[in-house]
PDB file of C-alpha atoms in Angstrom:
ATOM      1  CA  UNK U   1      44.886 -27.136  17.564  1.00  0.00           C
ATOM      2  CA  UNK U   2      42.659 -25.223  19.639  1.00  0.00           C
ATOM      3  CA  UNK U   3      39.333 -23.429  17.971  1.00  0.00           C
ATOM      4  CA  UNK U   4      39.218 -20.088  20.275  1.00  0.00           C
ATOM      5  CA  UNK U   5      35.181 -19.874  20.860  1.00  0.00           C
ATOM      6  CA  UNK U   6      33.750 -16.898  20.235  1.00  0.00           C
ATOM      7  CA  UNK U   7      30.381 -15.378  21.264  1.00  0.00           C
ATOM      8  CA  UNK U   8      27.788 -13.049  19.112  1.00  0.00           C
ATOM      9  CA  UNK U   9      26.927 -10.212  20.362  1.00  0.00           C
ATOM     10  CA  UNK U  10      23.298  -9.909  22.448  1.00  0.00           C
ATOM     11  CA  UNK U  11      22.201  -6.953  20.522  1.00  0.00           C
ATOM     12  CA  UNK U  12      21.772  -9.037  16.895  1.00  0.00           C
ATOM     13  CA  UNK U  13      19.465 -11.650  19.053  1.00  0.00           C
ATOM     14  CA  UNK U  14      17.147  -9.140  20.841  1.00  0.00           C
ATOM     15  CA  UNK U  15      14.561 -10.245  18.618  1.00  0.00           C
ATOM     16  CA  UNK U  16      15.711 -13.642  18.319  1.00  0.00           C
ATOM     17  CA  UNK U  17      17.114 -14.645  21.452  1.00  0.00           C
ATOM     18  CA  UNK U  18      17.688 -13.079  25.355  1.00  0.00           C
ATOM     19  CA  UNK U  19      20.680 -15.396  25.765  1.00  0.00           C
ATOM     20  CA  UNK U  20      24.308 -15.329  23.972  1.00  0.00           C
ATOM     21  CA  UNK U  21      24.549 -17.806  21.868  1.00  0.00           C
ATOM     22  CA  UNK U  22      28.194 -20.150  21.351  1.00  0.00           C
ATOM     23  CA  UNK U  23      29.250 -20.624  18.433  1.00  0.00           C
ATOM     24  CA  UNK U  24      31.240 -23.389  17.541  1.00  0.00           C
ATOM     25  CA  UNK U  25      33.725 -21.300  14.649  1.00  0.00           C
ATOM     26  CA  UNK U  26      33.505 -18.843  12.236  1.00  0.00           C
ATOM     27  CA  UNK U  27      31.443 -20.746   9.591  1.00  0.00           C
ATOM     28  CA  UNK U  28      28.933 -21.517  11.908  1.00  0.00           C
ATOM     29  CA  UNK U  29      28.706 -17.780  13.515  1.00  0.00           C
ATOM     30  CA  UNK U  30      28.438 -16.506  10.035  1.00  0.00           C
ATOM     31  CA  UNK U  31      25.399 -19.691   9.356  1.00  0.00           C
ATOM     32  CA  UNK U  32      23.838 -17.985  12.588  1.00  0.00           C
ATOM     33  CA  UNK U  33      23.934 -14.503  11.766  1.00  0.00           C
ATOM     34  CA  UNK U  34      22.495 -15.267   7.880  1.00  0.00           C
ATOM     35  CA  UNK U  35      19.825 -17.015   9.825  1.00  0.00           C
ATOM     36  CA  UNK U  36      19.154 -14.087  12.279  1.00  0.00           C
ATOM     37  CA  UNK U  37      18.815 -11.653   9.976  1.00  0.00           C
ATOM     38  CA  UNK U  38      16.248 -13.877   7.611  1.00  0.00           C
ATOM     39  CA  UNK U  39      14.165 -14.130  10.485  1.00  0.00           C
ATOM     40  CA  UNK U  40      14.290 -10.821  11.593  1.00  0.00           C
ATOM     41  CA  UNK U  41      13.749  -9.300   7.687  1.00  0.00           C
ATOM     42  CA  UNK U  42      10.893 -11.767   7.409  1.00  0.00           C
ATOM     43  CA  UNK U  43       9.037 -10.393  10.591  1.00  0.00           C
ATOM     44  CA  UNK U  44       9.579  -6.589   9.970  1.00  0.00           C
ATOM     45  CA  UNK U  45       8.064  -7.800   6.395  1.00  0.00           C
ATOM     46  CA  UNK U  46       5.340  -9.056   8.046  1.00  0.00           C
ATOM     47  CA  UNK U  47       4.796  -6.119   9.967  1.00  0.00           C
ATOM     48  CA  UNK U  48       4.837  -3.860   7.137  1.00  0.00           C
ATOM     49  CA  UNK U  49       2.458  -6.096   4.846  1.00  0.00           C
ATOM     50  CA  UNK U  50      -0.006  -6.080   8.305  1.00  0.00           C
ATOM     51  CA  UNK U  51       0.310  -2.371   8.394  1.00  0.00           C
ATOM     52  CA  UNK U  52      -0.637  -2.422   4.235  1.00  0.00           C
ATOM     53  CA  UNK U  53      -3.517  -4.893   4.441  1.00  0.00           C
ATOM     54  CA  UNK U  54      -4.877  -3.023   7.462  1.00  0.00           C
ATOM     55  CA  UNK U  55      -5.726   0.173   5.551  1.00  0.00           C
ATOM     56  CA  UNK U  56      -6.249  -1.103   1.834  1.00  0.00           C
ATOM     57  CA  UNK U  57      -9.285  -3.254   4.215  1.00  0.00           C
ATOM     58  CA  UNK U  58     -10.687   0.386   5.053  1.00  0.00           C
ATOM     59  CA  UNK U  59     -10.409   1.285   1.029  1.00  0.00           C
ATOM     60  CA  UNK U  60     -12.419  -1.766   0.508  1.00  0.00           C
ATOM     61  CA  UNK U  61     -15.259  -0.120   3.335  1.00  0.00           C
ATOM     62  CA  UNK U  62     -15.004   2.347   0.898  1.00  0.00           C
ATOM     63  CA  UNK U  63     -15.190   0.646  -2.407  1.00  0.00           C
ATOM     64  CA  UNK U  64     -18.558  -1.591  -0.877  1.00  0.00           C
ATOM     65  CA  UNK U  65     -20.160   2.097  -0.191  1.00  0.00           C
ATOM     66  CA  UNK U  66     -19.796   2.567  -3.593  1.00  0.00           C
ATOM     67  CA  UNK U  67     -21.134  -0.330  -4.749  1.00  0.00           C
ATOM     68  CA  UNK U  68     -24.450  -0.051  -2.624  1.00  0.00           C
ATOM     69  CA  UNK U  69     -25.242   3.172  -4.118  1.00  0.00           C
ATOM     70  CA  UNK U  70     -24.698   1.494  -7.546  1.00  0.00           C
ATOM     71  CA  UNK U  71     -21.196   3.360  -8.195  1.00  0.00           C
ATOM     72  CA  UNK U  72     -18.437   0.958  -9.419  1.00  0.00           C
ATOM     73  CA  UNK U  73     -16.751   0.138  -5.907  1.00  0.00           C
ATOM     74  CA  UNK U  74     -13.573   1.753  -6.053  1.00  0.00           C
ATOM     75  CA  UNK U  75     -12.464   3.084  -2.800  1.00  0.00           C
ATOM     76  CA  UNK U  76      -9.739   5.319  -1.591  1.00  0.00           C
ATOM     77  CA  UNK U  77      -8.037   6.054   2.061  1.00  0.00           C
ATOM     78  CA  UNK U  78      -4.739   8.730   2.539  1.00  0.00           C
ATOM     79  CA  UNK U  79      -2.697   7.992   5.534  1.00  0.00           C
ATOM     80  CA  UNK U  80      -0.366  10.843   7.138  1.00  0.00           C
ATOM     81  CA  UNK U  81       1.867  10.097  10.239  1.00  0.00           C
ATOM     82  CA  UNK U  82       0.060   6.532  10.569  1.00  0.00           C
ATOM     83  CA  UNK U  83      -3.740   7.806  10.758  1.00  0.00           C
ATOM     84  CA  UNK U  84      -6.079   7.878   8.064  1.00  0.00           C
ATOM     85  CA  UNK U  85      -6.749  11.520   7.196  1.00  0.00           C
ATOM     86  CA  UNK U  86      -9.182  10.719   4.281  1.00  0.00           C
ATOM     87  CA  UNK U  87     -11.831   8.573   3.219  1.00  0.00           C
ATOM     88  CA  UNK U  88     -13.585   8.101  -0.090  1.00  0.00           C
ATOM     89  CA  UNK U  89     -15.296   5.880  -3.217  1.00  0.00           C
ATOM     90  CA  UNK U  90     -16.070   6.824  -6.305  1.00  0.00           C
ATOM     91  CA  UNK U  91     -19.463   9.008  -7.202  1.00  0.00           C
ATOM     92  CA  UNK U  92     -18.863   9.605 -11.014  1.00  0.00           C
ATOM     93  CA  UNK U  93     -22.862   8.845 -11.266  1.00  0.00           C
ATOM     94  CA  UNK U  94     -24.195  10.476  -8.023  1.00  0.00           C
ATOM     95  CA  UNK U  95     -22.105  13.602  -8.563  1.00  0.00           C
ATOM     96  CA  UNK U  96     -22.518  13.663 -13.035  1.00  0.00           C
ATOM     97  CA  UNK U  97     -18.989  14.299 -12.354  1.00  0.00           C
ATOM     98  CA  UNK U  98     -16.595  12.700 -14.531  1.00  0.00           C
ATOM     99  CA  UNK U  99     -13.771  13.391 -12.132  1.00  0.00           C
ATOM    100  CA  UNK U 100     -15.494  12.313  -8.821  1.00  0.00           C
ATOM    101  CA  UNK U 101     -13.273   8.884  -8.374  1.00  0.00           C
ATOM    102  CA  UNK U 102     -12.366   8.300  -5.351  1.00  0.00           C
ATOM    103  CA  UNK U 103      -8.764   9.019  -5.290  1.00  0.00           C
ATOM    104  CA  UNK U 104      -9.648  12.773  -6.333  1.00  0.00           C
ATOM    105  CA  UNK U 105     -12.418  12.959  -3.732  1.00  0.00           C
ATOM    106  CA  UNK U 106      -9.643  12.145  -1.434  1.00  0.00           C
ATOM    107  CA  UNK U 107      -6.413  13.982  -2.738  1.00  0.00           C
ATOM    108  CA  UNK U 108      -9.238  16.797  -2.198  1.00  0.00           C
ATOM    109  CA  UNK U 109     -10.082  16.235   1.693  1.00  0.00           C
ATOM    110  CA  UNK U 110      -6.421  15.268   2.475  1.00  0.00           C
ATOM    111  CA  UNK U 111      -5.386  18.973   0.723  1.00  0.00           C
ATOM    112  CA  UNK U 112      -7.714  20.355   2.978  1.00  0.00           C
ATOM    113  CA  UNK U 113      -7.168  18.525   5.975  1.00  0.00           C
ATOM    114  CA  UNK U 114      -3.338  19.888   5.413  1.00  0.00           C
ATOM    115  CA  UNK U 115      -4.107  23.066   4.472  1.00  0.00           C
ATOM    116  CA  UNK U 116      -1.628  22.629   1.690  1.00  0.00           C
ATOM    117  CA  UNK U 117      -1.964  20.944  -2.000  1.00  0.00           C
ATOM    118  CA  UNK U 118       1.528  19.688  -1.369  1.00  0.00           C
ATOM    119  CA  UNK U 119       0.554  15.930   0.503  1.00  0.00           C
ATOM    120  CA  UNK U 120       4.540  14.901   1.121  1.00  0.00           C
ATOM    121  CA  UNK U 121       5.067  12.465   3.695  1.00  0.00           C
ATOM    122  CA  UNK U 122       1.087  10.612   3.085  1.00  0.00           C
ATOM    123  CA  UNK U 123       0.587   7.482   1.468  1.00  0.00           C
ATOM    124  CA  UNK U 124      -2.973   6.532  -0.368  1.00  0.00           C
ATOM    125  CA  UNK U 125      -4.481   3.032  -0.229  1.00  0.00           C
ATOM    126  CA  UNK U 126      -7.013   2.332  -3.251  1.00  0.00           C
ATOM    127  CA  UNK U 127      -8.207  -0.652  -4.429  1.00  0.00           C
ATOM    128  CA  UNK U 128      -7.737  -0.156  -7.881  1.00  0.00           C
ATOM    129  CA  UNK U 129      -4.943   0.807 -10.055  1.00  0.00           C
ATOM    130  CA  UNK U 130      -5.049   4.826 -10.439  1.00  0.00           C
ATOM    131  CA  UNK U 131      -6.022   5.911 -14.159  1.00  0.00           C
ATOM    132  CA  UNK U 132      -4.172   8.285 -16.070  1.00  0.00           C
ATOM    133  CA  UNK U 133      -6.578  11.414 -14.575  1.00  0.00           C
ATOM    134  CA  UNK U 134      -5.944  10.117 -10.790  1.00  0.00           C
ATOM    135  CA  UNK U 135      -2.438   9.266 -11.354  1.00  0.00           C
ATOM    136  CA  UNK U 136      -1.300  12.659 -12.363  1.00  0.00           C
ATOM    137  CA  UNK U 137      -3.315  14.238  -9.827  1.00  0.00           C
ATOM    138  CA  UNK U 138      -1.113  11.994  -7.295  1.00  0.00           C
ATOM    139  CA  UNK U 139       2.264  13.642  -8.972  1.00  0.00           C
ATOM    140  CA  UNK U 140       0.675  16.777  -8.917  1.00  0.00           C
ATOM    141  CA  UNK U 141      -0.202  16.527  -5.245  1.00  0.00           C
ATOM    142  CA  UNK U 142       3.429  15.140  -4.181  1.00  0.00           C
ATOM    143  CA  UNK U 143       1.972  12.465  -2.456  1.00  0.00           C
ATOM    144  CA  UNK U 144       5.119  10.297  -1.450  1.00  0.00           C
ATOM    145  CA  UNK U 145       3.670   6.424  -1.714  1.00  0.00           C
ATOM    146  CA  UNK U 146       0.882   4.352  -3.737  1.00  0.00           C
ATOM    147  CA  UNK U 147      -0.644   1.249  -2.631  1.00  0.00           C
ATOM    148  CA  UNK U 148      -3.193  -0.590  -4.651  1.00  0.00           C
ATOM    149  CA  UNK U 149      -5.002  -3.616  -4.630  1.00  0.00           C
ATOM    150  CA  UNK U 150      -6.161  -4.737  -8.310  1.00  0.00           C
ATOM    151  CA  UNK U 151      -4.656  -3.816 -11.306  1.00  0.00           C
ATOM    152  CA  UNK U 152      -6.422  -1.935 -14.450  1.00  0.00           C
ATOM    153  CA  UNK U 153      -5.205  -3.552 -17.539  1.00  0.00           C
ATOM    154  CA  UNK U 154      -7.862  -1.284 -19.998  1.00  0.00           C
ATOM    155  CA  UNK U 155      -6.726   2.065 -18.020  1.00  0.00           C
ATOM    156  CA  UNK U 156      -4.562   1.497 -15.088  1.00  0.00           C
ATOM    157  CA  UNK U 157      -1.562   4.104 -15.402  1.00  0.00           C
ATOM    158  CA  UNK U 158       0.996   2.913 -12.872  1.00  0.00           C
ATOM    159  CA  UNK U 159       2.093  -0.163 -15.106  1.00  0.00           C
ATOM    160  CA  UNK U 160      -0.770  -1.594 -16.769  1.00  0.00           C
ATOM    161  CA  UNK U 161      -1.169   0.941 -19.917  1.00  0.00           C
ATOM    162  CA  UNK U 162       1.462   3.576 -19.101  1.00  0.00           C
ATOM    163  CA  UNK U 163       3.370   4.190 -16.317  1.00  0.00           C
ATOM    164  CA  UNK U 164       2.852   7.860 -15.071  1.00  0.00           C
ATOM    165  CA  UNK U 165       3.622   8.056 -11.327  1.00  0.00           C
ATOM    166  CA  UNK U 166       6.999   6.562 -11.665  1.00  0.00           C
ATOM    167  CA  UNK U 167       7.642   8.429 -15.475  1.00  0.00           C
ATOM    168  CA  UNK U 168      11.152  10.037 -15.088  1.00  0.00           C
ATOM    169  CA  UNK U 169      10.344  13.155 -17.304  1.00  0.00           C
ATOM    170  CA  UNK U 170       8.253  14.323 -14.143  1.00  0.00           C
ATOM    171  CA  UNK U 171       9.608  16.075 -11.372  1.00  0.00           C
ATOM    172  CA  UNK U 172       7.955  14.047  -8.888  1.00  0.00           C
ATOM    173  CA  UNK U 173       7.772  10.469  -8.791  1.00  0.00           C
ATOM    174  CA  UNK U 174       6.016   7.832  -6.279  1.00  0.00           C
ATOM    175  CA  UNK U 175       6.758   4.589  -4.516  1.00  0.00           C
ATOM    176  CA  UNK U 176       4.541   2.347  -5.438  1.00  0.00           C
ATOM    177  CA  UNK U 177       3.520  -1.389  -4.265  1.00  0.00           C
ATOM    178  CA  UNK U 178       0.772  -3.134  -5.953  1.00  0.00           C
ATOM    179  CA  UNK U 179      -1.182  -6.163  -5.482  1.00  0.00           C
ATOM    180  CA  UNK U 180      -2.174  -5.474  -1.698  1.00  0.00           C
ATOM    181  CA  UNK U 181      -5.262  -7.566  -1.462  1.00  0.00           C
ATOM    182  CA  UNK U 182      -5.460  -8.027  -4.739  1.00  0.00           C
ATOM    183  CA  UNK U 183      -8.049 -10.872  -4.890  1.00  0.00           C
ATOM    184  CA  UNK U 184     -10.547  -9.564  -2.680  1.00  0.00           C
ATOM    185  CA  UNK U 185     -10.346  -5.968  -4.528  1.00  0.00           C
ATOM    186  CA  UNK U 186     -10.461  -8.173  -7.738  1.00  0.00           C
ATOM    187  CA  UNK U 187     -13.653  -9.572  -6.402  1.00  0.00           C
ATOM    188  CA  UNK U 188     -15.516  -6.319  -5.483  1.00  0.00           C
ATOM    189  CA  UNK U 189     -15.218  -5.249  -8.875  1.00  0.00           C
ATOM    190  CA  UNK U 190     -16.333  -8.538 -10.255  1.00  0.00           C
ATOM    191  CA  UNK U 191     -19.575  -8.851  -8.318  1.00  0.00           C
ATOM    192  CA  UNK U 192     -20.699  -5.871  -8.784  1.00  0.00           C
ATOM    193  CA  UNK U 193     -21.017  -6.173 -12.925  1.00  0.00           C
ATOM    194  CA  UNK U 194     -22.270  -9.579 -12.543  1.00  0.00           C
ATOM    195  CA  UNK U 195     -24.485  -8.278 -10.889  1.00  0.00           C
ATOM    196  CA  UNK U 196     -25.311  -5.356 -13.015  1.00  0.00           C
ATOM    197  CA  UNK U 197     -24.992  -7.632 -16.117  1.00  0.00           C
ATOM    198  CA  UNK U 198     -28.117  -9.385 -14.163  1.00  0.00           C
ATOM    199  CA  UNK U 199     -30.030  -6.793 -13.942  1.00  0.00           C
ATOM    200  CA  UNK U 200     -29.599  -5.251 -17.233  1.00  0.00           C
TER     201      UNK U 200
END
């Protein structure tokens, strides 16, 4: 009996291949195209986890400006259409401002960068998970995505203590993906009260 070969078509191999590739019967066409798609999922993954680590690494500019002016280094960026449109660290002690962290500092520049206090369609980078002040200012400010480094477990309010940018009782909720360079915002944080245990 005869196995009719049967060829793939070119488009699904653009990434993978510039040739059409024979396959030998159905099993093995659908082995191929399984294969094909792992490969191509695993490099638009890659792409998208570049894109992440790219601008929580200009957070973590921020968060080191913070800690050289003795300000625990938290540090914030908001992208919109792929640029960053705002930069900033915390300056609770600088400012006496008890709301001066840097994702507020930043909702704040990105509102006016806009013109509007509605920030649909930007994403913010920070390099610590929100607390429960900055994380309803981020539901307030309908900003679509939250990326974060280290997690908060004494205050963090996106999953550590409460969960208030995803809470379903809100009428705005964001995407969020944590643990973006999670060990090197980890270790910010952690030099900079050894370092203040030191000195104290």
């Amino acid at each position: 009996m005869l196995i009719q070969i049967s060829f793939v078509s070119i488009q699904i191999y653009a990434v993978i291949r510039k040739s059409i590739i024979k396959l030998q019967c159905v099993d093995e066409k659908s082995i191929h195209i399984n294969m094909s798609y792992s490969v191509i999922q695993a490099k638009v993954m890659d792409g998208v986890n570049s894109t992440h680590e790219y601008f929580m690494r200009q957070a973590i500019k921020e968060a080191e400006k913070a800690a050289d002016i003795n300000e625990v280094p938290v540090g914030a960026v908001i992208v919109y259409d792929n640029r960053i449109i705002a930069r900033a660290h915390n300056q609770k002690e600088m400012l006496k401002d008890p709301t001066a962290h840097a994702e507020m500092i930043a909702i704040t520049q990105c509102a006016e960068y806009l013109q509007n206090w509605r920030l649909t369609g930007a994403t913010i980078y920070v390099t610590l998970e929100p607390c429960a002040m900055c994380a309803g200012a981020l539901v307030q400010a309908r900003i679509d995505r939250l990326v974060y480094g280290a997690v908060d477990k004494k205050a963090g309010a996106c999953v550590s203590v409460m969960n208030l940018v995803q809470n379903p009782k809100l009428n705005h909720r964001l995407e969020v993906i944590p643990n973006i360079l999670a060990d090197e915002c980890r270790d910010i944080l952690k030099r900079f009260f050894l370092e203040n245990c030191r000195i104290r």
